[in-house]
Coordinates of C-alpha atoms in Angstrom, one line a residue:
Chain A
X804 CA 32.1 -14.1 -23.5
X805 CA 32.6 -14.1 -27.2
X806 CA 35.5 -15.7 -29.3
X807 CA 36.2 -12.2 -30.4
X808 CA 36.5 -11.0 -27.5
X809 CA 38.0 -13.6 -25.9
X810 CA 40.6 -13.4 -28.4
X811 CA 41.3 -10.0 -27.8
X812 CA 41.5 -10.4 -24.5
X813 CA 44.2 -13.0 -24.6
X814 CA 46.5 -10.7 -26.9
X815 CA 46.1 -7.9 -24.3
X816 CA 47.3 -10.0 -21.6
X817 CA 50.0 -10.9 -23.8
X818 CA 51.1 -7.2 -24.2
X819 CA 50.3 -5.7 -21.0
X820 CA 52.9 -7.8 -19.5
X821 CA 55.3 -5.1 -20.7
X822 CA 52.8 -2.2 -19.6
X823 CA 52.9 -2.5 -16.1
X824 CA 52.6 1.3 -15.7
X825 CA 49.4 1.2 -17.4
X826 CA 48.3 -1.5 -15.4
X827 CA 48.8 0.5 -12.0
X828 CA 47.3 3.6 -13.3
X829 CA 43.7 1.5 -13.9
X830 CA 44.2 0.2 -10.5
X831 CA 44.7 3.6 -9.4
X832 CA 41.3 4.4 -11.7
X833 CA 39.5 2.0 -9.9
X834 CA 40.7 2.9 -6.2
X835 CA 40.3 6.6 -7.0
X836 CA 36.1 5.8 -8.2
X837 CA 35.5 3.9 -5.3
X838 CA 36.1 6.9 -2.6
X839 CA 32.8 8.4 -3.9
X840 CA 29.4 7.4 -3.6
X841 CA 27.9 10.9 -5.0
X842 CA 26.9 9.0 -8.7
X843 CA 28.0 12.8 -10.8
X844 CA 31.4 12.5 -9.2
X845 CA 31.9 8.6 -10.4
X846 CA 30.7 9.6 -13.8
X847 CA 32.3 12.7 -14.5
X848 CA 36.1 10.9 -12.8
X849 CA 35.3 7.5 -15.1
X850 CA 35.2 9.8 -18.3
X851 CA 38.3 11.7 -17.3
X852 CA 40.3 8.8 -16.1
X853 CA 39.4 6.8 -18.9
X854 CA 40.2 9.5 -21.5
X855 CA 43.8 9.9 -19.6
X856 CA 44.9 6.5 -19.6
X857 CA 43.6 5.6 -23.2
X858 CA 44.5 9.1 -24.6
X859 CA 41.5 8.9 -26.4
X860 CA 40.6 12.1 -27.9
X861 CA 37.2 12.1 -26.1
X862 CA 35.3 9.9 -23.7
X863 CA 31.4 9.8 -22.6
X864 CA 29.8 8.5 -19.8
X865 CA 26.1 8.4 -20.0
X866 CA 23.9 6.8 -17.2
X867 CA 20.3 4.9 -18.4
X868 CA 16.9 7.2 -16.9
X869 CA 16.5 4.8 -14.6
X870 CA 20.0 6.0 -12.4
X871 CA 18.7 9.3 -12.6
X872 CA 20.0 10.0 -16.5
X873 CA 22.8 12.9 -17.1
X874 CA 26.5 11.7 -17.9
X875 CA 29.6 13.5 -18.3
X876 CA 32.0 14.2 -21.1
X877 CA 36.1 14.6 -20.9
X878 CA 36.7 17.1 -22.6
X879 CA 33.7 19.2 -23.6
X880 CA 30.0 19.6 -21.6
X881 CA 27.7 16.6 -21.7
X882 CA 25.4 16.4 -24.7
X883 CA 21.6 14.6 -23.5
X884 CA 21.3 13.8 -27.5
X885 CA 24.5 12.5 -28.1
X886 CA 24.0 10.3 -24.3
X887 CA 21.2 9.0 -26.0
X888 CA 22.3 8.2 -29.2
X889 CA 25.3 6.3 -27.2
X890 CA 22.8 4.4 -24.6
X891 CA 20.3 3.2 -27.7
X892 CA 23.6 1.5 -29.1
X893 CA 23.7 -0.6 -26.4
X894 CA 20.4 -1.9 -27.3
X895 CA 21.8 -3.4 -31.0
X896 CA 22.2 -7.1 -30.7
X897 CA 24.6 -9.2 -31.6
X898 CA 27.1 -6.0 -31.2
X899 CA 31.1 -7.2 -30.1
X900 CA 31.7 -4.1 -27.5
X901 CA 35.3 -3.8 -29.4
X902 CA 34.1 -2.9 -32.5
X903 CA 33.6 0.8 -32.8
X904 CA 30.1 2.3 -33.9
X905 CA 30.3 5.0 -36.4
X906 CA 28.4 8.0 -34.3
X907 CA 28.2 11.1 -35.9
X908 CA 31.7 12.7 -34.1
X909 CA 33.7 9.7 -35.5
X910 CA 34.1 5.5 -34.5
X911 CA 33.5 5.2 -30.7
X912 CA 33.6 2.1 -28.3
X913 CA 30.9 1.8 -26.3
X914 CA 31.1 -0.4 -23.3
X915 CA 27.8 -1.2 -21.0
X916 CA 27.4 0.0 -17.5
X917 CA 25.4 -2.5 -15.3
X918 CA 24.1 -2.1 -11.3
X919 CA 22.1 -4.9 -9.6
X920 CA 22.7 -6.6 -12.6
X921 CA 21.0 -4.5 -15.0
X922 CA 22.3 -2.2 -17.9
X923 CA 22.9 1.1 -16.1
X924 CA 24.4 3.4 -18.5
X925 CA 26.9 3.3 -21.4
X926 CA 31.3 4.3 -21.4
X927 CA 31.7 5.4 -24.8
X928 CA 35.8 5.8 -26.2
X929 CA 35.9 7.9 -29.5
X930 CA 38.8 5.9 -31.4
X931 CA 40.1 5.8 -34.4
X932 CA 38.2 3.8 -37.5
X933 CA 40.3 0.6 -36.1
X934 CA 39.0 1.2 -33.0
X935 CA 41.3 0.3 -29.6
X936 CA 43.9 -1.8 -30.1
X937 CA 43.6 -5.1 -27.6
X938 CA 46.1 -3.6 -24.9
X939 CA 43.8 -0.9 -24.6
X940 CA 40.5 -2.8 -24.8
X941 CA 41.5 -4.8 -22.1
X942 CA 42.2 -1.1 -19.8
X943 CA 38.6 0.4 -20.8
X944 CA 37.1 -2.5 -20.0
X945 CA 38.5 -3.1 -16.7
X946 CA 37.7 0.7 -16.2
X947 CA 34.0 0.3 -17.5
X948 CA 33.4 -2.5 -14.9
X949 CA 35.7 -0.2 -12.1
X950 CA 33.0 2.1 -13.3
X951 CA 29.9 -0.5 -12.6
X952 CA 31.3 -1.2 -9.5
X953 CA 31.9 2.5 -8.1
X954 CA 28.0 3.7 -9.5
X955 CA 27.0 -0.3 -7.7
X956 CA 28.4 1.5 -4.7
X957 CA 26.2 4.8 -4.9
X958 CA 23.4 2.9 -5.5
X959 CA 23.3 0.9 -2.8
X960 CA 24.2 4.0 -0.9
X961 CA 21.6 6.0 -1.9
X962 CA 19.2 2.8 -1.2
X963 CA 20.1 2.8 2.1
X964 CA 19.7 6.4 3.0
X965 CA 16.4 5.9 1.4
X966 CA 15.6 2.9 3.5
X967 CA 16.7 4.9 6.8
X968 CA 14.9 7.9 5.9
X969 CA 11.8 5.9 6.0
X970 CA 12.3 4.5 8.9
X971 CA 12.7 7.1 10.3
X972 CA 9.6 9.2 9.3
X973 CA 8.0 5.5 10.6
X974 CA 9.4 5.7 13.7
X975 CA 7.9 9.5 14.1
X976 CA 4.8 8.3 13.0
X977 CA 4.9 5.7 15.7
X978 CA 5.5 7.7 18.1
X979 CA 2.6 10.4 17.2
X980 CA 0.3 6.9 17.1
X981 CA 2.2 6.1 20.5
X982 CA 1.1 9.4 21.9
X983 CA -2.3 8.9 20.6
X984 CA -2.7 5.5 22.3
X985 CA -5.8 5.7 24.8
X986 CA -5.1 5.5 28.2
X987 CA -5.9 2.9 31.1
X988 CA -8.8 1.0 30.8
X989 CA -11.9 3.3 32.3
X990 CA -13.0 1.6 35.7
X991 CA -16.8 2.0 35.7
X992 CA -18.7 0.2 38.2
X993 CA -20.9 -2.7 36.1
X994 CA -18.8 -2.4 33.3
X995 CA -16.0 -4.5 31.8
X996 CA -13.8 -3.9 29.0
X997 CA -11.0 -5.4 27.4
X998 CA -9.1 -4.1 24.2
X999 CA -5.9 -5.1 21.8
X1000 CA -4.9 -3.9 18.7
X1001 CA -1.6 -3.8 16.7
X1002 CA -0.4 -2.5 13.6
X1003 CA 1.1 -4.4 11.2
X1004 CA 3.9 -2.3 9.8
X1005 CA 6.7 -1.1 12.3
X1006 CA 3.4 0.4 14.8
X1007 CA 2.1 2.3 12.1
X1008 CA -1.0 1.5 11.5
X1009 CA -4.8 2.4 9.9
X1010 CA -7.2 0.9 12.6
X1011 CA -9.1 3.7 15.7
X1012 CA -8.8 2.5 19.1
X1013 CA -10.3 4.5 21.8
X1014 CA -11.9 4.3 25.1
X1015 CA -13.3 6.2 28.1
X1016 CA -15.3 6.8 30.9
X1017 CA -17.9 9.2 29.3
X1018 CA -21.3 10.4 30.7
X1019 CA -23.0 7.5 32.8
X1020 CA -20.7 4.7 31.3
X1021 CA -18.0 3.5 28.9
X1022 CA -17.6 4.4 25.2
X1023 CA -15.6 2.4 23.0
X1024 CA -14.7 3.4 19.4
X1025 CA -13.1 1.2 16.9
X1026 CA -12.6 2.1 13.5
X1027 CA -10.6 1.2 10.3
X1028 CA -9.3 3.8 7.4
X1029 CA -9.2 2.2 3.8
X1030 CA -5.8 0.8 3.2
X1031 CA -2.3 0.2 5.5
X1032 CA 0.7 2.3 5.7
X1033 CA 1.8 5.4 5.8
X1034 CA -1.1 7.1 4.0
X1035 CA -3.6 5.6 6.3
X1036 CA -2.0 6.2 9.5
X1037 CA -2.2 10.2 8.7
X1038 CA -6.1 9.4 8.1
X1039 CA -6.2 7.7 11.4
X1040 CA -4.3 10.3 13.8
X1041 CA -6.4 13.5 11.9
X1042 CA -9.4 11.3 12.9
X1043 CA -8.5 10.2 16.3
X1044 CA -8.0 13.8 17.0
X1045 CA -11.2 14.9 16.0
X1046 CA -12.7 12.4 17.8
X1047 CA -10.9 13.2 21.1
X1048 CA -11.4 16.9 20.6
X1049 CA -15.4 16.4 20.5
X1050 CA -15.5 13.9 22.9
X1051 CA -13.6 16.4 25.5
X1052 CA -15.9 19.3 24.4
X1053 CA -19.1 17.0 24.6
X1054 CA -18.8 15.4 27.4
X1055 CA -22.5 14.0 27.4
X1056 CA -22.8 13.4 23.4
X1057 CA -24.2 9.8 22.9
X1058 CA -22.5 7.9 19.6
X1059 CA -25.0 9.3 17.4
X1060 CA -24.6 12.7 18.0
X1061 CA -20.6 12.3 18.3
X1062 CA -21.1 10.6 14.6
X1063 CA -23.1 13.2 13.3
X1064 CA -20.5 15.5 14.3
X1065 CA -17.6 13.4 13.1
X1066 CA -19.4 13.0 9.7
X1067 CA -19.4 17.1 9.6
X1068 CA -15.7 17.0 9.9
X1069 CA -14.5 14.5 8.0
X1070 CA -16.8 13.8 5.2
X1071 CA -14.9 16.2 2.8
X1072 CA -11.3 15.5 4.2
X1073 CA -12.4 11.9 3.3
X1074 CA -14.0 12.1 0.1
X1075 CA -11.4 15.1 -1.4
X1076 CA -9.1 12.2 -0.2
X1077 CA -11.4 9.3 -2.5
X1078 CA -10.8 7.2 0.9
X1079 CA -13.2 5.7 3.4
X1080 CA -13.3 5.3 7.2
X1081 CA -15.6 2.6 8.7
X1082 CA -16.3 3.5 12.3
X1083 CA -18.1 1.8 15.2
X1084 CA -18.7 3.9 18.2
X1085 CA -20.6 1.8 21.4
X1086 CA -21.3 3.8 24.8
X1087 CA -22.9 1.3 27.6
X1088 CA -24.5 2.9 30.6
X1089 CA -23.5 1.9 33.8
X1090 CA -26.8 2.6 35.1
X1091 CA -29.5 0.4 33.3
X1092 CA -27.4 -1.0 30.8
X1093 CA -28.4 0.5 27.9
X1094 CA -26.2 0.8 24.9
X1095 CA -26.5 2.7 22.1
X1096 CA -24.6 1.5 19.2
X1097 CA -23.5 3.4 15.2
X1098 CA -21.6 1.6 12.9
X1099 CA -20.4 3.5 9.9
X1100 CA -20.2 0.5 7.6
X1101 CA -18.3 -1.2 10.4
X1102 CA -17.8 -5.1 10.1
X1103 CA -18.0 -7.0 12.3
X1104 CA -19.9 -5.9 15.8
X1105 CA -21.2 -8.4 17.5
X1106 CA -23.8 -8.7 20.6
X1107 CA -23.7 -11.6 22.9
X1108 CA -26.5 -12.1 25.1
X1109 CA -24.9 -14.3 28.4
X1110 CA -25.3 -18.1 27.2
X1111 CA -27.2 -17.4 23.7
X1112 CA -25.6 -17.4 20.3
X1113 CA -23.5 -14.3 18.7
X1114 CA -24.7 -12.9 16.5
X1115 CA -23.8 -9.8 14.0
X1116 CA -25.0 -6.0 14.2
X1117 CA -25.2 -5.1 10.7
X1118 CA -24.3 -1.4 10.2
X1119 CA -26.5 1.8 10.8
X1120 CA -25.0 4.0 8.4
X1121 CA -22.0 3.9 5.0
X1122 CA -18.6 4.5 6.0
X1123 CA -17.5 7.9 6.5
X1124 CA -16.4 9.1 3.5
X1125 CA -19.4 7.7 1.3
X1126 CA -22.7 10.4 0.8
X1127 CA -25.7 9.0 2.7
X1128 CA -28.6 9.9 4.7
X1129 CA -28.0 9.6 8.5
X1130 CA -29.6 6.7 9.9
X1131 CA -31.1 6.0 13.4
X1132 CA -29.0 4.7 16.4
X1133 CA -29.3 1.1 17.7
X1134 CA -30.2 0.5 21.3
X1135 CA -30.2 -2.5 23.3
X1136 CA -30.2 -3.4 26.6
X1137 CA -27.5 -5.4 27.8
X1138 CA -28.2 -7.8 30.9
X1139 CA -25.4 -8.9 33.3
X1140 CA -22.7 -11.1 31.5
X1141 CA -24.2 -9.7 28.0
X1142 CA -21.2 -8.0 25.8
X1143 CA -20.2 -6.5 23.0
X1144 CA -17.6 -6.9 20.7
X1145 CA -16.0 -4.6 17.8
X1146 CA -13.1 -5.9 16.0
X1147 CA -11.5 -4.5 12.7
X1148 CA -11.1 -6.7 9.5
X1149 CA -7.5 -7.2 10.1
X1150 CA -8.9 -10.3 12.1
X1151 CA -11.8 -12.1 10.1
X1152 CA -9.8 -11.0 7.1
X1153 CA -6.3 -13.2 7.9
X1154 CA -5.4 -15.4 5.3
X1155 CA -3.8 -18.5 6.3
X1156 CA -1.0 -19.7 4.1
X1157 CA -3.4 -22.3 2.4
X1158 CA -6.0 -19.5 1.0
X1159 CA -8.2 -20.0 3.7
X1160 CA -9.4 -16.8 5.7
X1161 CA -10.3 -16.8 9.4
X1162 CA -13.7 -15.9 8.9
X1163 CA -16.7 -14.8 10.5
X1164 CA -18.0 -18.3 11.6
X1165 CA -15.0 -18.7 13.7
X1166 CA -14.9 -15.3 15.2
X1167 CA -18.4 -16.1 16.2
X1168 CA -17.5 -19.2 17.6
X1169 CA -14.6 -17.5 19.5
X1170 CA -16.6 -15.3 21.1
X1171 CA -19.7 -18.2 22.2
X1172 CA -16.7 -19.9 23.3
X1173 CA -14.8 -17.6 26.0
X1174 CA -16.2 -15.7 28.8
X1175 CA -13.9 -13.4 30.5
X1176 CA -13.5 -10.6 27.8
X1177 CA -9.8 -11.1 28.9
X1178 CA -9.6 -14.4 27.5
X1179 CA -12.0 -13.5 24.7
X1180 CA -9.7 -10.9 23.4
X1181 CA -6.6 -13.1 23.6
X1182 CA -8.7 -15.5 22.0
X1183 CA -9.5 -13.8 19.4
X1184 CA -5.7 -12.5 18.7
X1185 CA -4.7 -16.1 18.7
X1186 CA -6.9 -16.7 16.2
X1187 CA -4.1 -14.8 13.9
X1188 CA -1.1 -17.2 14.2
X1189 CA 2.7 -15.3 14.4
X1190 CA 2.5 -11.3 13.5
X1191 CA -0.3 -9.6 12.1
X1192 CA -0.5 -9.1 8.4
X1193 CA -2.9 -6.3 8.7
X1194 CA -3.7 -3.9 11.0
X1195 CA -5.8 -5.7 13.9
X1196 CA -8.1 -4.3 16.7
X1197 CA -10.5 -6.0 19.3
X1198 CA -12.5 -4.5 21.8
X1199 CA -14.8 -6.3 24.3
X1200 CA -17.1 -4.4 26.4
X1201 CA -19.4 -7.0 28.7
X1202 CA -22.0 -5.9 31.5
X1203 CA -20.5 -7.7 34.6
X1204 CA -22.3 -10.3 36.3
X1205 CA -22.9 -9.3 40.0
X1206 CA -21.5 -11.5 42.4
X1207 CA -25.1 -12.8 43.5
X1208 CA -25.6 -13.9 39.5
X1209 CA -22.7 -15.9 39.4
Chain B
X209 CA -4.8 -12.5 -9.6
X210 CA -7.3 -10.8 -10.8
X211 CA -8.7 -10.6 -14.4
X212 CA -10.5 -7.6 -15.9
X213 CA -12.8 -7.9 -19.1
X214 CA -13.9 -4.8 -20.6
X215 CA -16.5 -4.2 -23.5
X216 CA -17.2 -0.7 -24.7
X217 CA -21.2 -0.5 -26.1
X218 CA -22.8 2.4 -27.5
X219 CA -24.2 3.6 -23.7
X220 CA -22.5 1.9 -21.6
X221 CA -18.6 0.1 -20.9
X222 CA -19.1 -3.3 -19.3
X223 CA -16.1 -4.3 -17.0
X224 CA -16.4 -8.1 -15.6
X225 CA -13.8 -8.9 -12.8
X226 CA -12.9 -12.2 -11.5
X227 CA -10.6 -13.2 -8.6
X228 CA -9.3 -10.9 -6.0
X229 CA -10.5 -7.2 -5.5
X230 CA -8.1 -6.3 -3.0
X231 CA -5.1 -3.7 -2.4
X232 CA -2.8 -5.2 -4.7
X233 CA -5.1 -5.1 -7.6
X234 CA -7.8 -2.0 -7.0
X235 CA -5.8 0.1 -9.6
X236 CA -6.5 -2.4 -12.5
X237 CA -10.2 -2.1 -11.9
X238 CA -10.0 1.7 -11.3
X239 CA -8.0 1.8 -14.4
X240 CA -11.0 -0.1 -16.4
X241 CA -13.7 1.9 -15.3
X242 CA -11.6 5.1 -16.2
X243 CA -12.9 7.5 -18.3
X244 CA -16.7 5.9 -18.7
X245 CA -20.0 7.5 -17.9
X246 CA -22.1 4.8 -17.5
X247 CA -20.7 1.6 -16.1
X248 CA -22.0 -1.7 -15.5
X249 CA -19.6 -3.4 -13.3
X250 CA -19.8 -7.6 -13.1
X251 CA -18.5 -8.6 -9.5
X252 CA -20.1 -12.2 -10.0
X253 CA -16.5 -13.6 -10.1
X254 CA -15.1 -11.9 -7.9
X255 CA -13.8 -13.8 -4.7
X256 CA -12.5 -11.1 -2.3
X257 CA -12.9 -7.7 -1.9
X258 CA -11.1 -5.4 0.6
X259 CA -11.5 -2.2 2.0
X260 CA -9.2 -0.8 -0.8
X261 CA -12.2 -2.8 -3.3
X262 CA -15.0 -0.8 -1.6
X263 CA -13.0 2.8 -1.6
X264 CA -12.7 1.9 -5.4
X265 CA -16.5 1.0 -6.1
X266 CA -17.3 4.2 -4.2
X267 CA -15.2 6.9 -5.8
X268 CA -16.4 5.7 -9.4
X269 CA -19.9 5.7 -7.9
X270 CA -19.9 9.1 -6.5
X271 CA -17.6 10.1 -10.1
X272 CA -19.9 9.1 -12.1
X273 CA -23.3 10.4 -9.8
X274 CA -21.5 13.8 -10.5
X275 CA -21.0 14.0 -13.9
X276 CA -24.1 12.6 -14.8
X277 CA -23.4 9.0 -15.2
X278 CA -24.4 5.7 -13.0
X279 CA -22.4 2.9 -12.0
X280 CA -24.4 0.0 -11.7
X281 CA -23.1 -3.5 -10.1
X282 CA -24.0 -7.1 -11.1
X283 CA -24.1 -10.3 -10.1
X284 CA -22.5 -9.9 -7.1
X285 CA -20.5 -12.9 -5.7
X286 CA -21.5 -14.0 -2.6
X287 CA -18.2 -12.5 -0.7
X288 CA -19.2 -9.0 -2.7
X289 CA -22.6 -9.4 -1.2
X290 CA -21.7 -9.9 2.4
X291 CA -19.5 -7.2 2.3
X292 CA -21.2 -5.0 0.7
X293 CA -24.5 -5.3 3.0
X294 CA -21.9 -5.4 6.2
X295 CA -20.6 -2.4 5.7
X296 CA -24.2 -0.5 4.4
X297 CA -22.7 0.2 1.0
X298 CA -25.3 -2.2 -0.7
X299 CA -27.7 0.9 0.1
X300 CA -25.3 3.6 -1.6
X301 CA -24.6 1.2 -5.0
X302 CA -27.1 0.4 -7.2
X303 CA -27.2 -3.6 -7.2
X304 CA -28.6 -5.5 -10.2
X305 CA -29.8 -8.7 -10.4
X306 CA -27.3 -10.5 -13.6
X307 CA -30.7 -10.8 -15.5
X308 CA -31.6 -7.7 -15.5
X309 CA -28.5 -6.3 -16.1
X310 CA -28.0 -8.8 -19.0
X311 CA -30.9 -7.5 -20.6
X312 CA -29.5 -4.7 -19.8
X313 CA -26.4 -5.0 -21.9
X314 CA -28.1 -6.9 -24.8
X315 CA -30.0 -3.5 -25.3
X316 CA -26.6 -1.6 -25.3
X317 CA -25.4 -3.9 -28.2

């Protein structure tokens, strides 16, 4: 605080020992802006208030853009212009707050308005050219930070309604991801599988999941939509819903064919969008073993033959989203205790504290390492220490070993 | 922390990126290749790149296909090459070798 001010101050005290009256009635001022958190009501109450217990001829509350702008005037309709001219004042260094400015209606006081600590908007006091004497000084600046306090308490208000509006439209979004969760595990004869995946924000989340028994076998999908939130959890469900609603209607379609079809779909939802889907879709039949295999620019899938070294499946075609020319399926024959794993970036991706990443090396060692695709997929979750940072999906699908092989 | 460094020559803007290429930061480099026709983009110090990176690289690409322009990227780090070839997008964006892209530049000036 200045010596000016501080000066001022210490006279005020002085005479408002006689002025008890006036002393209630900013009491009263500030009890009577703190029963509203509507921001219009504090304003337009703080310029009335204020011009009744200074009987100042006029009084202007203006609030910075950043509270929304507007203000209010006692008596008379607000003036944007004149807000302005007050809220640019505010601006002038080395200004003492109880020396008037010369505006263009006449010497007015103009005292800041701060919330979170920050200059929120501006109580102007039209005077007279010797400005308020310190008695009254002392009022309108106990009523300017009355008024800080009571636009503090809107704020925080209006924060938190925010704050619970989201989470709620979360919590719906959850629960349409809930819905879209796939069901049990398939149980095909021959065929193994073991999934995870977890969103990193509330259950709200970017990364496909979905598995079923479909034609002679299992198919597995596991995708990932360009970045996290809200926005890419809308990509996600209108893509997990096409992708249900073909597999259901083509009941035979192999993963080329269903990403064919897919691609027709979604390629100009995805690119009107400028956003990109990497997709893996793997379908293993239970009969001879014979998966066929798309990745749309998905990273990593790995094959593991039983006892050899992982390795990576580089994609067959770009990410859904991105114009290119359809490429050919991969096949392979998986033997007993061969498998094949799909996991979204979420996990290679994790950055440890330090800077370091997981990485693909260690994924690929994870994988040599554990057998069951039970312990594989924990495995690989535990690779991610706590809760996940980004969206994470594993899926393991393994060609059983026959009792006899054991 | 990522840094963007961006020369305007007569056919071409040269933006050179270094550090991360990621969520955070995709709207700087979007921001840089704004507005250009041709653009030769220098990934070589570039140490990560997201998903976010890659949506980025491809909607300039297929901008600048459409109105007649070419994005072309150069000297790829070594984390912008294995991501670009695991997800298949090293055979949507055309990839230059740094020489010949210098060259490339040099003729520009």
């Amino acid at each position: 605080m200045t010596a000016t001010l501080e000066a001022h101050l210490d006279r005020a005290l002085a005479e408002l020992g006689t002025s008890n009256r006036r002393l209630l009635a900013v009491c009263d001022l500030s009890v009577s802006l703190g029963t509203s958190l509507d921001a219009t009501v504090v304003v337009r109450q703080l310029a009335k208030e204020t011009a009744r217990l200074l009987a100042a001829p006029s009084v202007t509350v203006a609030l910075h853009p950043d509270l929304g702008g507007g203000g209010a005037e006692h008596p008379g309709p607000y003036a944007t212009a004149y807000g302005r001219s007050i809220l640019s004042q505010l601006e002038v260094r080395d200004r003492e707050p109880a020396d008037p400015v010369e505006l263009e209606d006449g010497p007015t006081v103009i005292l800041p308005l701060s919330v979170d600590q920050r200059p929120a908007g501006a109580l102007a006091i039209r005077t007279g050219a010797a400005g308020l004497d310190p008695a009254d000084l002392w009022l309108a600046l106990t009523a300017a930070a009355a008024g800080s306090r009571a636009l503090q308490a809107c704020h925080d208000h209006a924060r938190g309604l925010e704050a619970a509006r989201l989470e709620a439209e979360y919590a719906l979004a959850a629960a349409v991801q809930d819905r879209l969760r796939p069901g049990d595990l398939p149980t095909v004869a021959g065929l193994d599988l073991a999934v995870h995946s977890e969103a990193a924000l509330g259950g709200v989340g970017g990364d496909l999941l979905d598995h079923r028994a479909h034609a002679d076998g299992v198919l597995v999908a596991v995708g990932d939509v360009t970045g996290k939130g809200a926005s890419a959890a809308m990509v996600l469900t209108a893509a997990q819903m096409t992708l249900r609603r073909l597999l259901d209607r083509h009941t035979d379609a192999r993963p080329s064919d269903l990403l064919d079809r897919l691609t027709d779909e979604l390629h100009p939802f995805l690119s009107e969008l400028g956003t990109l889907m990497t997709l893996a879709l793997v379908h293993v039949s239970s009969d001879d073993g014979v998966a066929e295999i798309v990745s749309a620019g998905h990273s990593p899938v790995v094959l593991h033959r039983r006892g050899g070294t992982p390795r990576l499946l580089l994609p067959t075609h770009a990410p859904l989203g991105v114009d290119s020319e359809p490429a050919d399926p991969r096949s392979v024959l998986l033997r007993p205790g061969d498998r094949i794993v799909a996991a979204t970036d979420g996990l290679h991706e994790h950055e440890f504290d330090g800077g370091a990443d997981v990485g693909l090396t260690t994924v690929l060692s994870t994988i040599e390492r554990l057998d069951r695709t039970d312990e594989l997929v924990a495995g690989l979750r535990a690779l991610v220490p706590g809760s996940v940072q980004d969206d994470l999906t594993v899926a393991v699908l393994a060609r059983e070993v026959p009792p006899c092989g054991r | 922390m990522l840094t963007v460094d961006i020369r305007e020559h007569p056919s071409a803007r040269l933006v050179a990126v270094a550090g991360r290429f990621d969520a955070h930061t995709q709207s700087t480099v979007a921001d840089a290749m704004h507005g250009a026709t041709d653009l030769v983009l220098d990934l070589g110090e570039v140490t990560f790149v997201d998903s976010s990176g890659l949506a980025t690289l491809v909607r300039t690409h297929t901008r600048l296909a459409r109105d007649g322009g070419a994005l072309i990227v150069r000297a790829a780090s070594q984390p912008v090459r294995i991501i670009l070839e695991l997800t298949g997008l090293e055979r949507i964006l055309a990839i230059q070798p740094a020489e010949a892209a210098a060259l490339l530049a040099r003729e520009a000036a």
